[in-house]
Amino acid sequence: MDIFFDSHAFGIELLRNNYIDHVTHTVVNPAPGALFTHITPGNGSGVVKYGLSQDATDGDFGSAADVNDDGWVDIFMRKRDENDFFLNQGGTFMNGADLAQADNGNKGGNGLWDLDNFGNHESKNHIQG
């Protein structure tokens, strides 16, 4: 498993798991200190790594799921002044949409699931004021 997290006033940070060699698809099993590589270094306006902007006003919570059922995990991360939804195109992301403005004064969470059990995925925000 890889890791993604919100860098609050910046972008979405990605850490690639080094347990598997991504070229040969063999187990490497590195030491704990070398298990992950930070692959989205650098932040600021105009900085984009793997299709993810590294700049936003604020934001704090996210979810990941394969929203379009293509085998690649997509990211939904609540951000202000930046896109929130990112479609994974096989290791890089396509900026999806700015769904609404996050406000750091309102904490909450989000989730992605198939609301009506029809095989398509829905998203939901829960914000507390």
PDB file of C-alpha atoms in Angstrom, residues 61-127:
ATOM      1  CA  PHE A  61      -9.423  15.499   4.952  1.00  0.00           C
ATOM      2  CA  GLY A  62      -9.470  12.946   2.156  1.00  0.00           C
ATOM      3  CA  SER A  63     -10.520   9.522   0.927  1.00  0.00           C
ATOM      4  CA  ALA A  64      -9.353   7.135  -1.757  1.00  0.00           C
ATOM      5  CA  ALA A  65     -11.362   4.646  -3.832  1.00  0.00           C
ATOM      6  CA  ASP A  66     -11.562   3.401  -7.397  1.00  0.00           C
ATOM      7  CA  VAL A  67     -14.434   5.713  -8.335  1.00  0.00           C
ATOM      8  CA  ASN A  68     -14.632   4.830 -12.041  1.00  0.00           C
ATOM      9  CA  ASP A  69     -13.902   1.090 -11.585  1.00  0.00           C
ATOM     10  CA  ASP A  70     -10.790   1.105 -13.808  1.00  0.00           C
ATOM     11  CA  GLY A  71      -8.513  -0.645 -11.303  1.00  0.00           C
ATOM     12  CA  TRP A  72      -6.708   2.557 -10.220  1.00  0.00           C
ATOM     13  CA  VAL A  73      -7.392   4.221  -6.856  1.00  0.00           C
ATOM     14  CA  ASP A  74      -8.641   7.809  -7.199  1.00  0.00           C
ATOM     15  CA  ILE A  75      -8.303  10.587  -4.574  1.00  0.00           C
ATOM     16  CA  PHE A  76     -10.927  12.899  -3.124  1.00  0.00           C
ATOM     17  CA  MET A  77      -9.235  15.539  -0.941  1.00  0.00           C
ATOM     18  CA  ARG A  78     -11.101  18.581   0.376  1.00  0.00           C
ATOM     19  CA  LYS A  79      -9.111  21.712  -0.544  1.00  0.00           C
ATOM     20  CA  ARG A  80      -9.894  25.418  -0.774  1.00  0.00           C
ATOM     21  CA  ASP A  81      -8.911  27.225  -3.981  1.00  0.00           C
ATOM     22  CA  GLU A  82      -7.858  23.943  -5.594  1.00  0.00           C
ATOM     23  CA  ASN A  83      -9.397  20.856  -7.190  1.00  0.00           C
ATOM     24  CA  ASP A  84     -10.795  18.256  -4.789  1.00  0.00           C
ATOM     25  CA  PHE A  85     -11.249  15.179  -6.948  1.00  0.00           C
ATOM     26  CA  PHE A  86      -8.428  13.491  -8.867  1.00  0.00           C
ATOM     27  CA  LEU A  87      -8.801  10.551 -11.277  1.00  0.00           C
ATOM     28  CA  ASN A  88      -5.850   8.137 -11.310  1.00  0.00           C
ATOM     29  CA  GLN A  89      -4.740   7.476 -14.888  1.00  0.00           C
ATOM     30  CA  GLY A  90      -2.348   4.633 -14.070  1.00  0.00           C
ATOM     31  CA  GLY A  91       0.099   6.245 -11.651  1.00  0.00           C
ATOM     32  CA  THR A  92      -0.510   9.888 -12.482  1.00  0.00           C
ATOM     33  CA  PHE A  93      -3.646  11.874 -11.760  1.00  0.00           C
ATOM     34  CA  MET A  94      -5.909  14.015 -13.880  1.00  0.00           C
ATOM     35  CA  ASN A  95      -7.307  17.064 -12.114  1.00  0.00           C
ATOM     36  CA  GLY A  96     -10.967  16.286 -11.762  1.00  0.00           C
ATOM     37  CA  ALA A  97     -13.091  19.039 -10.317  1.00  0.00           C
ATOM     38  CA  ASP A  98     -13.255  21.719  -7.657  1.00  0.00           C
ATOM     39  CA  LEU A  99     -16.444  20.448  -6.016  1.00  0.00           C
ATOM     40  CA  ALA A 100     -16.806  23.119  -3.333  1.00  0.00           C
ATOM     41  CA  GLN A 101     -14.645  25.311  -1.154  1.00  0.00           C
ATOM     42  CA  ALA A 102     -13.209  23.754   2.007  1.00  0.00           C
ATOM     43  CA  ASP A 103     -12.927  26.046   5.018  1.00  0.00           C
ATOM     44  CA  ASN A 104     -10.409  25.058   7.663  1.00  0.00           C
ATOM     45  CA  GLY A 105     -12.782  26.442  10.329  1.00  0.00           C
ATOM     46  CA  ASN A 106     -15.193  23.611   9.469  1.00  0.00           C
ATOM     47  CA  LYS A 107     -13.766  20.219  10.344  1.00  0.00           C
ATOM     48  CA  GLY A 108     -15.300  17.013   9.102  1.00  0.00           C
ATOM     49  CA  GLY A 109     -14.610  14.062   6.904  1.00  0.00           C
ATOM     50  CA  ASN A 110     -15.582  12.462   3.631  1.00  0.00           C
ATOM     51  CA  GLY A 111     -16.207   9.017   2.284  1.00  0.00           C
ATOM     52  CA  LEU A 112     -16.538   7.267  -1.056  1.00  0.00           C
ATOM     53  CA  TRP A 113     -18.925   4.354  -1.504  1.00  0.00           C
ATOM     54  CA  ASP A 114     -21.572   2.872  -3.791  1.00  0.00           C
ATOM     55  CA  LEU A 115     -24.644   4.525  -2.276  1.00  0.00           C
ATOM     56  CA  ASP A 116     -27.305   2.706  -4.326  1.00  0.00           C
ATOM     57  CA  ASN A 117     -25.408  -0.599  -4.870  1.00  0.00           C
ATOM     58  CA  PHE A 118     -25.594  -0.208  -8.671  1.00  0.00           C
ATOM     59  CA  GLY A 119     -21.855  -0.635  -9.176  1.00  0.00           C
ATOM     60  CA  ASN A 120     -21.115   3.084  -9.402  1.00  0.00           C
ATOM     61  CA  HIS A 121     -19.474   5.074  -6.637  1.00  0.00           C
ATOM     62  CA  GLU A 122     -20.853   8.099  -4.841  1.00  0.00           C
ATOM     63  CA  SER A 123     -19.115  10.616  -2.607  1.00  0.00           C
ATOM     64  CA  LYS A 124     -20.369  12.339   0.515  1.00  0.00           C
ATOM     65  CA  ASN A 125     -19.018  15.155   2.661  1.00  0.00           C
ATOM     66  CA  HIS A 126     -19.851  15.581   6.297  1.00  0.00           C
ATOM     67  CA  ILE A 127     -18.862  18.993   7.617  1.00  0.00           C
TER      68      ILE A 127
END
